[in-house]
Coordinates of C-alpha atoms in Angstrom, one line a residue:
Chain X
M1 CA 120.5 -10.9 6.4
S2 CA 122.2 -6.9 5.9
I3 CA 125.5 -8.1 7.2
E4 CA 125.0 -10.3 4.4
Q5 CA 124.4 -7.6 2.0
S6 CA 126.5 -5.5 3.4
N7 CA 129.4 -8.2 2.1
S8 CA 128.0 -8.6 -1.2
G9 CA 128.7 -4.7 -1.3
V10 CA 132.3 -5.3 -0.4
V11 CA 133.0 -8.0 -2.8
P12 CA 133.2 -6.0 -6.2
Q13 CA 135.1 -3.4 -4.3
Q14 CA 137.5 -6.1 -3.3
D15 CA 137.7 -7.5 -6.6
Q16 CA 139.1 -4.1 -8.1
I17 CA 141.9 -4.6 -6.1
R18 CA 144.6 -6.3 -7.8
G19 CA 147.4 -9.0 -6.1
Q20 CA 144.5 -9.0 -2.5
E21 CA 142.9 -11.9 -3.0
T22 CA 144.0 -14.1 -1.8
I23 CA 143.4 -15.2 2.3
P24 CA 145.8 -14.3 5.4
A25 CA 146.8 -17.4 7.1
A26 CA 145.2 -16.5 10.4
V27 CA 141.7 -15.8 9.3
A28 CA 142.3 -19.6 6.9
V29 CA 142.6 -20.6 10.1
E30 CA 139.9 -19.3 11.7
L31 CA 138.3 -20.6 8.7
A32 CA 139.0 -24.0 9.2
Q33 CA 137.8 -24.1 12.8
I34 CA 134.9 -22.9 12.2
R35 CA 133.8 -25.5 9.4
K36 CA 134.7 -28.6 11.1
E37 CA 132.2 -26.4 13.6
I38 CA 129.6 -26.6 11.6
A39 CA 130.3 -30.0 10.5
E40 CA 130.5 -31.6 14.0
L41 CA 127.3 -29.3 14.7
R42 CA 125.5 -30.7 11.0
A43 CA 126.1 -34.1 12.3
Q44 CA 124.2 -33.5 15.8
V45 CA 121.5 -31.8 13.9
L46 CA 118.6 -34.0 13.4
E47 CA 117.3 -35.0 10.2
D48 CA 113.5 -34.7 8.6
R49 CA 112.8 -38.1 9.5
A50 CA 109.4 -39.4 12.0
A51 CA 109.9 -42.9 13.7
L52 CA 106.9 -44.3 15.0
I53 CA 107.2 -47.0 17.4
V54 CA 103.7 -48.6 16.9
F55 CA 103.8 -51.2 20.4
S56 CA 99.4 -51.4 20.4
G57 CA 98.1 -52.9 18.5
D58 CA 94.1 -51.5 19.2
L59 CA 92.0 -50.2 16.8
D60 CA 92.4 -46.4 18.3
R61 CA 95.5 -46.3 18.1
S62 CA 96.8 -48.0 15.3
L63 CA 94.3 -44.9 13.3
A64 CA 96.0 -42.7 15.7
A65 CA 99.8 -44.5 14.7
F66 CA 98.6 -43.9 10.8
V67 CA 97.2 -40.8 10.9
I68 CA 100.5 -39.6 12.4
A69 CA 102.8 -41.3 10.5
T70 CA 100.8 -40.3 7.1
G71 CA 100.3 -36.5 8.4
A72 CA 104.3 -36.7 8.5
A73 CA 105.0 -38.2 5.3
A74 CA 102.7 -35.3 4.2
A75 CA 104.3 -32.6 5.9
G76 CA 108.1 -33.9 4.2
L77 CA 109.7 -36.3 6.8
K78 CA 110.8 -39.7 5.5
T79 CA 108.4 -41.5 7.5
T80 CA 109.3 -45.0 8.8
I81 CA 106.8 -47.4 11.2
F82 CA 108.5 -49.9 13.5
F83 CA 105.4 -52.4 14.8
T84 CA 106.6 -54.7 17.9
F85 CA 104.6 -56.4 20.2
W86 CA 100.7 -56.8 19.7
G87 CA 101.3 -54.3 17.2
I88 CA 101.9 -56.6 14.9
S89 CA 98.3 -57.9 14.2
I90 CA 98.4 -54.8 12.2
I91 CA 100.4 -55.6 9.7
K92 CA 99.0 -60.0 9.2
K93 CA 97.1 -60.4 6.3
K94 CA 93.9 -61.3 5.6
N95 CA 94.2 -64.3 4.0
R96 CA 96.4 -66.8 6.3
K97 CA 95.0 -70.0 4.1
K98 CA 99.0 -70.3 2.1
N99 CA 100.4 -70.1 5.6
R100 CA 99.2 -73.1 6.3
A101 CA 102.7 -74.8 6.7
S102 CA 104.1 -72.4 9.2
V103 CA 101.2 -72.4 11.0
S104 CA 102.5 -75.7 11.6
K105 CA 105.6 -75.4 12.8
R106 CA 104.6 -73.7 16.0
D107 CA 104.4 -74.3 19.1
L108 CA 100.6 -75.6 21.3
M109 CA 101.7 -71.8 23.4
Q110 CA 102.2 -70.4 20.3
K111 CA 98.8 -71.4 18.8
M112 CA 97.0 -70.6 21.2
F113 CA 98.6 -66.4 21.2
S114 CA 98.1 -66.8 17.2
M115 CA 94.3 -67.5 18.2
M116 CA 93.9 -65.0 21.3
T117 CA 94.9 -62.6 19.3
P118 CA 93.3 -60.7 16.3
S119 CA 93.7 -62.4 13.1
S120 CA 95.1 -58.9 10.9
S121 CA 93.6 -55.2 11.1
K122 CA 89.9 -56.0 10.6
A123 CA 89.6 -58.0 13.6
L124 CA 91.2 -55.4 15.8
G125 CA 89.4 -54.2 19.3
V126 CA 89.2 -51.1 20.7
S127 CA 91.6 -50.2 23.9
K128 CA 88.3 -48.7 25.9
M129 CA 85.2 -50.2 25.5
N130 CA 85.2 -52.9 23.3
Y131 CA 82.1 -55.2 24.5
F132 CA 83.5 -58.2 22.6
G133 CA 84.2 -55.8 19.4
I134 CA 80.9 -53.9 19.2
G135 CA 83.0 -50.6 20.5
A136 CA 85.3 -51.1 17.5
A137 CA 82.6 -51.8 14.7
M138 CA 80.6 -48.9 16.0
L139 CA 84.3 -46.8 15.9
R140 CA 84.5 -47.9 12.3
A141 CA 81.0 -47.2 11.7
M142 CA 81.0 -43.6 13.2
M143 CA 84.0 -43.4 11.1
K144 CA 82.1 -44.4 8.3
K145 CA 79.2 -41.6 8.5
Q146 CA 81.5 -39.4 9.1
Q147 CA 83.2 -40.4 5.8
I148 CA 86.9 -39.9 7.7
S149 CA 89.5 -42.5 6.0
S150 CA 89.0 -46.4 7.5
L151 CA 92.4 -48.3 8.9
E152 CA 93.0 -50.1 5.7
E153 CA 92.6 -46.9 3.6
L154 CA 94.9 -45.0 6.1
I155 CA 97.7 -48.5 5.4
A156 CA 97.1 -48.2 2.1
L157 CA 97.7 -43.9 1.8
A158 CA 100.7 -45.0 4.2
R159 CA 102.1 -47.2 1.5
E160 CA 101.5 -43.9 -1.3
L161 CA 102.5 -41.4 0.3
G162 CA 106.7 -44.1 1.2
V163 CA 106.4 -44.7 5.1
Q164 CA 108.4 -47.2 5.3
M165 CA 107.1 -50.4 7.5
I166 CA 109.4 -52.5 9.7
G167 CA 108.3 -55.8 11.6
C168 CA 110.1 -56.4 15.0
T169 CA 112.0 -59.8 14.2
M170 CA 111.7 -60.5 18.1
S171 CA 108.4 -60.1 18.4
M172 CA 107.7 -62.5 15.0
D173 CA 109.7 -64.9 17.1
I174 CA 108.0 -65.1 20.1
M175 CA 104.7 -65.1 18.4
G176 CA 105.7 -67.5 15.6
I177 CA 105.4 -65.3 13.2
D178 CA 106.2 -65.6 9.6
Q179 CA 107.5 -62.5 7.8
D180 CA 104.2 -64.1 4.3
E181 CA 101.9 -63.6 7.0
L182 CA 102.0 -60.0 6.6
F183 CA 101.3 -57.5 3.9
D184 CA 104.0 -57.5 0.6
G185 CA 106.7 -55.2 1.2
I186 CA 106.5 -55.2 5.6
E187 CA 110.5 -55.3 6.0
L188 CA 111.6 -57.1 9.1
G189 CA 114.7 -55.7 11.4
G190 CA 115.7 -55.2 15.7
V191 CA 115.0 -52.9 17.6
T192 CA 117.8 -52.1 18.3
A193 CA 118.8 -50.7 14.6
F194 CA 115.4 -49.6 14.7
V195 CA 116.3 -47.1 17.8
E196 CA 120.2 -46.3 17.3
E197 CA 118.8 -45.1 13.9
A198 CA 115.3 -43.9 14.8
S199 CA 117.7 -41.4 17.6
R200 CA 118.4 -39.0 14.6
A201 CA 114.5 -38.4 13.1
R202 CA 112.7 -35.1 14.6
V203 CA 110.2 -37.0 15.6
F204 CA 110.6 -40.0 17.5
L205 CA 106.8 -41.9 19.2
L206 CA 105.7 -44.1 20.8
I207 CA 102.2 -45.4 20.5
Chain V
M1 CA 137.0 -19.3 24.0
S2 CA 141.0 -18.7 23.7
I3 CA 141.0 -18.4 19.2
E4 CA 138.0 -15.6 20.7
Q5 CA 140.5 -13.2 22.9
S6 CA 143.3 -13.8 20.2
N7 CA 140.3 -12.1 17.6
S8 CA 139.7 -9.6 20.0
G9 CA 143.5 -9.0 20.4
V10 CA 143.9 -8.2 17.0
V11 CA 140.9 -6.4 16.6
P12 CA 142.5 -3.3 17.6
Q13 CA 146.3 -3.6 16.4
Q14 CA 144.1 -4.1 12.6
D15 CA 142.1 -0.9 13.2
Q16 CA 145.7 1.0 12.8
I17 CA 146.4 0.2 9.6
R18 CA 144.2 2.3 7.3
G19 CA 142.4 1.1 4.1
Q20 CA 142.9 -2.7 4.7
E21 CA 139.0 -2.7 6.8
T22 CA 137.9 -4.1 3.7
I23 CA 137.6 -7.3 3.4
P24 CA 139.3 -9.4 0.9
A25 CA 137.3 -10.9 -2.2
A26 CA 138.4 -14.4 -1.5
V27 CA 137.4 -14.2 2.7
A28 CA 133.9 -12.6 1.9
V29 CA 133.2 -15.4 -0.2
E30 CA 134.2 -17.8 2.3
L31 CA 132.2 -15.7 4.6
A32 CA 128.8 -16.1 2.7
Q33 CA 129.2 -19.5 2.6
I34 CA 129.8 -20.3 6.1
R35 CA 126.4 -17.5 6.4
K36 CA 124.3 -19.7 4.2
E37 CA 125.7 -23.0 5.8
I38 CA 124.8 -21.1 9.8
A39 CA 121.6 -20.4 8.6
E40 CA 121.0 -24.3 6.4
L41 CA 121.5 -25.6 10.0
R42 CA 119.3 -23.3 12.5
A43 CA 116.0 -24.2 9.6
Q44 CA 117.1 -27.5 11.2
V45 CA 117.9 -27.3 14.8
L46 CA 114.4 -28.2 16.7
E47 CA 113.0 -25.3 18.1
D48 CA 112.3 -24.0 22.8
R49 CA 108.8 -25.6 21.8
A50 CA 107.1 -29.0 23.5
A51 CA 104.1 -30.6 21.7
L52 CA 101.6 -33.7 23.5
I53 CA 99.0 -35.1 22.2
V54 CA 97.1 -37.4 24.3
F55 CA 94.8 -39.2 23.2
S56 CA 94.5 -41.1 26.5
G57 CA 91.5 -40.6 28.5
D58 CA 91.9 -42.2 31.3
L59 CA 93.1 -39.7 35.0
D60 CA 96.0 -41.5 35.5
R61 CA 97.9 -40.5 32.2
S62 CA 95.5 -36.8 32.4
L63 CA 97.5 -36.6 35.0
A64 CA 101.0 -37.7 33.6
A65 CA 100.3 -35.1 30.5
F66 CA 99.6 -32.3 33.1
V67 CA 102.1 -32.8 35.2
I68 CA 104.4 -32.6 32.6
A69 CA 102.8 -29.9 30.1
T70 CA 103.1 -27.6 32.9
G71 CA 107.0 -28.8 33.9
A72 CA 108.1 -27.9 29.7
A73 CA 106.1 -24.2 30.1
A74 CA 108.0 -24.2 33.3
A75 CA 111.0 -24.8 31.3
G76 CA 110.6 -22.2 29.3
L77 CA 108.8 -24.7 26.4
K78 CA 106.3 -23.7 24.9
T79 CA 103.9 -25.9 25.1
T80 CA 101.1 -26.7 23.4
I81 CA 98.0 -30.0 24.0
F82 CA 96.3 -31.7 21.2
F83 CA 93.1 -33.8 22.7
T84 CA 92.7 -36.2 20.3
F85 CA 89.9 -39.8 21.1
W86 CA 89.4 -39.9 24.4
G87 CA 91.2 -37.0 25.3
I88 CA 88.7 -35.3 24.0
S89 CA 86.9 -36.2 27.9
I90 CA 89.3 -34.3 30.1
I91 CA 88.7 -30.9 28.4
K92 CA 84.7 -31.5 28.2
K93 CA 82.6 -28.7 30.6
K94 CA 80.9 -30.1 33.3
N95 CA 77.4 -27.8 32.9
R96 CA 76.3 -29.3 29.7
K97 CA 72.7 -28.0 29.9
K98 CA 73.7 -25.4 27.6
N99 CA 74.4 -27.8 24.7
R100 CA 70.7 -29.4 24.6
A101 CA 71.4 -28.0 21.1
S102 CA 74.2 -29.4 19.7
V103 CA 73.6 -32.6 21.6
S104 CA 70.0 -33.8 19.3
K105 CA 71.7 -33.5 16.5
R106 CA 74.3 -36.2 17.3
D107 CA 73.2 -39.5 15.9
L108 CA 72.8 -42.7 17.4
M109 CA 75.7 -44.2 18.3
Q110 CA 77.3 -40.7 18.3
K111 CA 74.4 -40.5 21.2
M112 CA 75.8 -44.1 23.5
F113 CA 79.7 -43.1 22.8
S114 CA 78.5 -39.5 24.4
M115 CA 77.1 -42.2 26.9
M116 CA 79.7 -44.0 27.5
T117 CA 82.6 -41.7 28.1
P118 CA 83.1 -39.9 30.9
S119 CA 81.1 -36.3 30.9
S120 CA 84.0 -34.5 31.8
S121 CA 87.6 -34.3 33.5
K122 CA 86.1 -35.1 36.5
A123 CA 84.2 -38.2 35.8
L124 CA 87.3 -40.0 34.1
G125 CA 88.9 -43.5 35.4
V126 CA 92.3 -45.3 36.2
S127 CA 94.2 -47.1 33.2
K128 CA 94.4 -49.9 35.7
M129 CA 92.0 -51.1 37.8
N130 CA 89.5 -48.9 38.0
Y131 CA 86.6 -51.4 39.6
F132 CA 84.1 -48.5 38.2
G133 CA 85.6 -45.3 39.4
I134 CA 86.3 -46.1 42.4
G135 CA 90.5 -46.6 42.0
A136 CA 89.8 -42.5 40.4
A137 CA 87.7 -42.1 43.5
M138 CA 90.5 -44.1 46.1
L139 CA 93.3 -42.2 42.9
R140 CA 92.2 -38.4 44.3
A141 CA 91.6 -38.7 47.6
M142 CA 95.1 -40.3 47.8
M143 CA 97.2 -36.4 45.4
K144 CA 94.6 -34.6 48.2
K145 CA 95.8 -36.3 51.2
Q146 CA 99.6 -36.3 50.5
Q147 CA 98.7 -32.3 48.9
I148 CA 99.6 -32.9 44.9
S149 CA 97.5 -31.0 42.7
S150 CA 94.5 -32.2 41.7
L151 CA 94.0 -32.9 37.6
E152 CA 91.6 -29.5 37.9
E153 CA 93.8 -27.8 39.2
L154 CA 96.5 -29.0 37.1
I155 CA 94.3 -27.5 34.2
A156 CA 93.9 -24.4 36.0
L157 CA 98.0 -24.1 36.2
A158 CA 98.7 -24.8 33.0
R159 CA 96.1 -22.8 31.3
E160 CA 98.1 -19.5 33.6
L161 CA 101.2 -20.3 32.5
G162 CA 100.2 -20.2 28.6
V163 CA 99.8 -23.6 27.5
Q164 CA 98.1 -24.3 24.3
M165 CA 95.5 -26.3 24.5
I166 CA 93.8 -27.8 20.4
G167 CA 91.1 -30.1 20.3
C168 CA 90.8 -32.3 17.7
T169 CA 88.2 -32.1 15.3
M170 CA 88.1 -34.6 13.4
S171 CA 87.9 -37.1 17.4
M172 CA 84.9 -34.0 17.6
D173 CA 83.5 -35.4 14.0
I174 CA 83.8 -38.5 15.2
M175 CA 81.8 -38.7 18.0
G176 CA 79.1 -35.1 17.5
I177 CA 81.6 -33.2 20.1
D178 CA 80.9 -30.0 19.4
Q179 CA 82.8 -26.5 20.4
D180 CA 80.6 -25.0 22.6
E181 CA 81.0 -28.2 24.5
L182 CA 84.8 -27.8 25.4
F183 CA 86.2 -25.6 28.4
D184 CA 86.5 -22.2 27.0
G185 CA 89.9 -21.0 25.0
I186 CA 90.5 -24.2 23.6
E187 CA 91.5 -23.8 19.5
L188 CA 90.5 -26.9 17.6
G189 CA 93.1 -28.2 14.5
G190 CA 94.1 -31.4 12.8
V191 CA 96.0 -33.7 13.4
T192 CA 98.6 -33.5 10.6
A193 CA 98.5 -29.6 10.7
F194 CA 99.5 -30.3 14.6
V195 CA 102.3 -33.0 13.4
E196 CA 104.0 -31.3 11.4
E197 CA 104.6 -27.8 14.1
A198 CA 104.8 -30.7 16.6
S199 CA 107.9 -31.9 14.1
R200 CA 109.9 -28.6 15.2
A201 CA 109.3 -29.2 18.6
R202 CA 112.0 -29.8 20.9
V203 CA 109.5 -32.8 22.6
F204 CA 106.8 -33.8 21.1
L205 CA 105.0 -37.2 22.8
L206 CA 102.4 -39.2 22.8
I207 CA 99.8 -40.2 25.6
Chain I
M1 CA 135.7 -30.2 1.7
S2 CA 136.8 -29.3 -1.8
I3 CA 136.2 -25.5 0.0
E4 CA 138.2 -26.7 2.6
Q5 CA 141.4 -28.3 0.5
S6 CA 141.7 -25.1 -1.2
N7 CA 141.9 -23.3 2.2
S8 CA 145.1 -25.5 3.0
G9 CA 146.4 -24.9 -0.2
V10 CA 146.1 -20.8 0.0
V11 CA 147.7 -21.1 4.1
P12 CA 151.3 -22.3 2.9
Q13 CA 151.4 -19.3 0.1
Q14 CA 150.2 -16.8 2.9
D15 CA 152.6 -17.5 5.3
Q16 CA 155.3 -16.8 2.9
I17 CA 153.7 -12.9 3.0
R18 CA 155.6 -11.6 5.6
G19 CA 153.9 -8.9 7.3
Q20 CA 150.0 -10.2 6.7
E21 CA 149.3 -12.6 9.0
T22 CA 147.2 -10.7 11.1
I23 CA 143.5 -11.0 10.5
P24 CA 141.6 -7.5 8.9
A25 CA 139.3 -5.7 11.0
A26 CA 136.1 -6.7 9.2
V27 CA 137.1 -9.8 8.2
A28 CA 137.4 -10.2 12.5
V29 CA 133.8 -8.9 13.4
E30 CA 132.4 -11.0 10.6
L31 CA 134.4 -13.9 12.6
A32 CA 133.3 -13.3 15.7
Q33 CA 130.3 -12.0 14.5
I34 CA 129.6 -15.9 13.5
R35 CA 131.3 -17.6 16.4
K36 CA 128.3 -15.9 18.1
E37 CA 126.2 -18.1 16.3
I38 CA 127.5 -20.9 16.2
A39 CA 127.6 -21.2 19.9
E40 CA 124.2 -20.0 20.1
L41 CA 122.8 -22.8 17.8
R42 CA 124.8 -25.3 19.7
A43 CA 123.2 -24.4 22.3
Q44 CA 119.6 -25.2 20.9
V45 CA 121.4 -28.5 19.7
L46 CA 119.3 -31.9 21.3
E47 CA 122.1 -33.7 23.1
D48 CA 123.3 -37.5 22.9
R49 CA 121.3 -38.3 25.4
A50 CA 118.1 -40.3 25.9
A51 CA 114.8 -39.7 28.2
L52 CA 112.0 -42.5 28.9
I53 CA 108.8 -42.1 31.3
V54 CA 108.0 -45.3 31.9
F55 CA 104.4 -44.5 33.4
S56 CA 103.0 -48.6 32.4
G57 CA 103.7 -50.7 35.4
D58 CA 103.2 -53.5 32.2
L59 CA 105.1 -56.7 31.7
D60 CA 105.2 -56.3 28.0
R61 CA 105.5 -52.3 28.0
S62 CA 107.7 -52.6 31.0
L63 CA 109.8 -55.0 28.3
A64 CA 109.5 -52.7 25.4
A65 CA 111.0 -49.6 28.0
F66 CA 113.6 -52.3 28.4
V67 CA 114.6 -53.3 25.3
I68 CA 114.7 -49.2 23.8
A69 CA 116.7 -48.1 26.8
T70 CA 119.3 -50.5 26.1
G71 CA 119.5 -50.4 22.5
A72 CA 119.8 -46.5 22.6
A73 CA 122.9 -47.1 25.8
A74 CA 123.8 -49.3 22.8
A75 CA 124.1 -46.8 21.0
G76 CA 126.5 -44.1 22.9
L77 CA 123.4 -42.3 23.7
K78 CA 123.6 -42.1 27.6
T79 CA 119.6 -42.6 28.8
T80 CA 117.7 -41.9 31.9
I81 CA 114.8 -43.9 32.6
F82 CA 112.2 -42.3 34.7
F83 CA 109.8 -44.6 36.5
T84 CA 106.1 -42.9 37.9
F85 CA 103.3 -43.8 39.1
W86 CA 102.4 -47.9 38.1
G87 CA 106.0 -47.8 36.6
I88 CA 107.0 -47.8 39.8
S89 CA 106.2 -51.2 40.6
I90 CA 109.2 -52.3 38.3
I91 CA 111.5 -51.6 40.6
K92 CA 110.2 -53.1 43.5
K93 CA 112.4 -55.5 45.7
K94 CA 110.6 -58.7 46.1
N95 CA 111.8 -59.1 49.5
R96 CA 110.1 -56.5 51.2
K97 CA 110.4 -58.0 54.7
K98 CA 112.7 -55.6 55.4
N99 CA 110.3 -52.0 54.7
R100 CA 107.7 -53.5 58.1
A101 CA 108.9 -50.1 59.0
S102 CA 107.5 -48.4 56.0
V103 CA 104.5 -50.6 55.3
S104 CA 103.6 -49.9 59.3
K105 CA 103.4 -45.7 58.5
R106 CA 101.9 -46.0 55.3
D107 CA 97.5 -44.8 56.2
L108 CA 94.7 -47.5 54.7
M109 CA 94.9 -46.4 51.8
Q110 CA 98.4 -46.2 50.3
K111 CA 97.7 -50.2 52.7
M112 CA 95.0 -50.9 49.9
F113 CA 97.2 -49.6 46.8
S114 CA 99.8 -51.2 47.5
M115 CA 97.8 -55.4 47.8
M116 CA 96.8 -53.9 44.8
T117 CA 100.0 -53.5 42.6
P118 CA 102.1 -55.7 42.2
S119 CA 105.0 -56.4 44.3
S120 CA 107.8 -56.5 42.1
S121 CA 109.0 -56.8 38.5
K122 CA 107.6 -60.8 38.3
A123 CA 104.2 -59.4 39.5
L124 CA 103.5 -57.7 36.6
G125 CA 100.4 -58.4 34.3
V126 CA 100.6 -58.0 30.6
S127 CA 98.3 -55.4 29.0
K128 CA 96.2 -57.5 27.0
M129 CA 94.2 -60.3 28.0
N130 CA 96.9 -61.1 31.7
Y131 CA 93.8 -63.8 33.3
F132 CA 94.8 -62.9 36.4
G133 CA 98.8 -63.5 35.3
I134 CA 97.8 -66.3 33.0
G135 CA 99.1 -64.5 29.8
A136 CA 102.2 -62.9 32.1
A137 CA 103.5 -66.3 32.3
M138 CA 102.6 -67.0 28.7
L139 CA 104.6 -64.2 27.3
R140 CA 107.5 -64.9 29.9
A141 CA 108.2 -68.5 28.7
M142 CA 107.3 -68.2 25.9
M143 CA 110.0 -65.6 25.6
K144 CA 112.5 -67.8 27.3
K145 CA 111.7 -70.8 25.3
Q146 CA 113.1 -68.1 21.9
Q147 CA 116.0 -67.4 24.2
I148 CA 115.3 -63.3 25.0
S149 CA 116.4 -61.8 27.5
S150 CA 113.7 -61.8 30.8
L151 CA 112.3 -58.2 32.1
E152 CA 114.9 -58.9 35.2
E153 CA 117.9 -59.2 32.8
L154 CA 117.3 -56.9 30.7
I155 CA 117.2 -54.8 34.3
A156 CA 120.8 -56.4 35.4
L157 CA 121.8 -54.8 30.6
A158 CA 120.2 -51.7 31.3
R159 CA 122.2 -51.2 34.6
E160 CA 125.7 -52.7 33.3
L161 CA 125.4 -50.1 29.9
G162 CA 125.1 -47.5 32.6
V163 CA 121.5 -46.9 32.0
Q164 CA 120.4 -44.1 35.2
M165 CA 116.6 -46.0 36.6
I166 CA 115.0 -42.7 38.0
G167 CA 112.1 -43.0 40.7
C168 CA 108.7 -40.5 40.5
T169 CA 108.8 -39.0 44.1
M170 CA 105.3 -37.8 43.9
S171 CA 104.1 -40.8 42.6
M172 CA 106.1 -42.7 45.5
D173 CA 104.3 -39.8 48.0
I174 CA 101.3 -40.8 46.9
M175 CA 101.5 -44.0 47.3
G176 CA 103.3 -44.6 49.8
I177 CA 106.5 -46.4 49.0
D178 CA 110.5 -45.8 50.1
Q179 CA 113.6 -45.3 48.3
D180 CA 115.1 -48.7 50.8
E181 CA 111.4 -50.9 49.1
L182 CA 113.0 -49.9 45.6
F183 CA 116.0 -52.4 43.9
D184 CA 119.5 -50.5 45.2
G185 CA 120.7 -47.3 42.7
I186 CA 117.5 -45.8 42.3
E187 CA 117.9 -42.7 42.4
L188 CA 114.6 -40.1 43.7
G189 CA 114.4 -37.2 41.3
G190 CA 110.5 -35.2 40.0
V191 CA 109.3 -35.0 37.0
T192 CA 109.2 -30.8 36.7
A193 CA 112.9 -31.6 36.7
F194 CA 113.2 -34.4 34.4
V195 CA 111.6 -32.9 31.8
E196 CA 113.9 -30.2 31.5
E197 CA 117.2 -32.3 31.6
A198 CA 114.7 -34.4 29.0
S199 CA 113.7 -32.1 26.4
R200 CA 117.5 -31.2 25.6
A201 CA 117.5 -35.2 24.9
R202 CA 117.4 -37.1 21.5
V203 CA 114.9 -38.6 22.1
F204 CA 112.6 -38.9 24.3
L205 CA 109.4 -41.5 25.1
L206 CA 106.6 -42.1 26.9
I207 CA 106.2 -45.4 27.8

């Protein structure tokens, strides 16, 4: 700071000396080298972004994911959530009637898998003590009593804050899930592309 | 390196030229611009800190969290652990008699939740093959035989190394847990503030 | 960009002025200070590396770990996976006959633990709905049908891409596992050293 101030003090003085305003060749070489090093550093510095891979499809872990994601977005980070594997359940629409065509394309294992996995965010269990959904219902009731946002409210808040949400194409292929079964506005993408992007983000978490 | 050495070689030479010690205006402009760019970069560079969110309350995952946290602290990183959700159990005092007043304030669901969750670090199960605590007891015995620090010893080591520990206020509200039920020296805080802080840390993990 | 171009414009002009090619002392002081600051920044900037701690030994989470690791390696990051706790099962050789000597050295608890944990990557269960291995078999079949690489193929791909794999010595001591029970080419190391290394990596995830 003090050095910059002394610089500014020097500038007007120097301006009075006529014919000295050009940069000496040796200095120009040094400055060009410094600028190159700064550009290299800038390319290495992480960006103001947050990237979350949501692998888990548990209610409790989903809540943690969205609390972190909305927190990161509120802190000014451009935030992206990549839903993969069990996490795909979180972004499934509740109303499945529209999707009959895509369901009929599924093979037997995909149909079994679909029956065994939660149909939407409303049907997620908790990772511990779920007891066939009692744990999840209890958690939701306890959160409501404390006036804490529900998962669905947090998802809506995330959208409002511009959090980008991507469904993992590989997981969807494995499970036989089509894009029209997911919430509107969910993009599709591959893990590798996401990891490459995320590797430049200041925050990169897996849940 | 070689450029800096040539610089040093130039300086005494130059010192002998009287009246030339001021900085040419054009150079000062360049230097001011470079300093601005360096300041911007410095604001972007991550800090020598480690931030851990401990969401899990399993003995095995808690051990991993504290091994990583004490490792990070030993490596010179200012380390903070944020305990949320099931992780709150890790920092609960064993002796609960003092807390009768706060317990009586709990509603029925909070009391049930309290009964169903571990009463302290000593009561944590393992994430796999717990078999009502046999797995956890086995793990503790196997660690003791290998003279590996227990969870409680790791928690004490973390304190000695200055690891900051924060309890998640939202989780505590949901579960009806008061600060006096936690170990002494545990701070309280919100997820959003923690995420904002953690987004500047070199290490940011969720367990 | 435009500033650098103006620099280049200045250099040849300046070259014509004889006896002005040295660097003024005051400028040299500024440049040395800037170089010091750039060197400090460079030491702070994270490296083009990815570090993964694989704590989980579930088939689904192992798949996620290797998809991320191979993705990071393909994106040009030097990638290291640290296998700890349940994750050790992923890198165990299927053929255990060679290891009879080391098995006999195990105590009773280590033998029990060994019987209860998966014998190799082929025997891993899934983290949800495993139903004594049916879930894992179903997942493998569904992946094969979609022509998605199996875990073993991903492990081979990771090796081809130069992903470094390290087994956690502490976990191996606890469980009584010897290096000759692990895949060839697996290095051994401690958590603390790994965390210190990983804290300089652009990507650091725990699975």
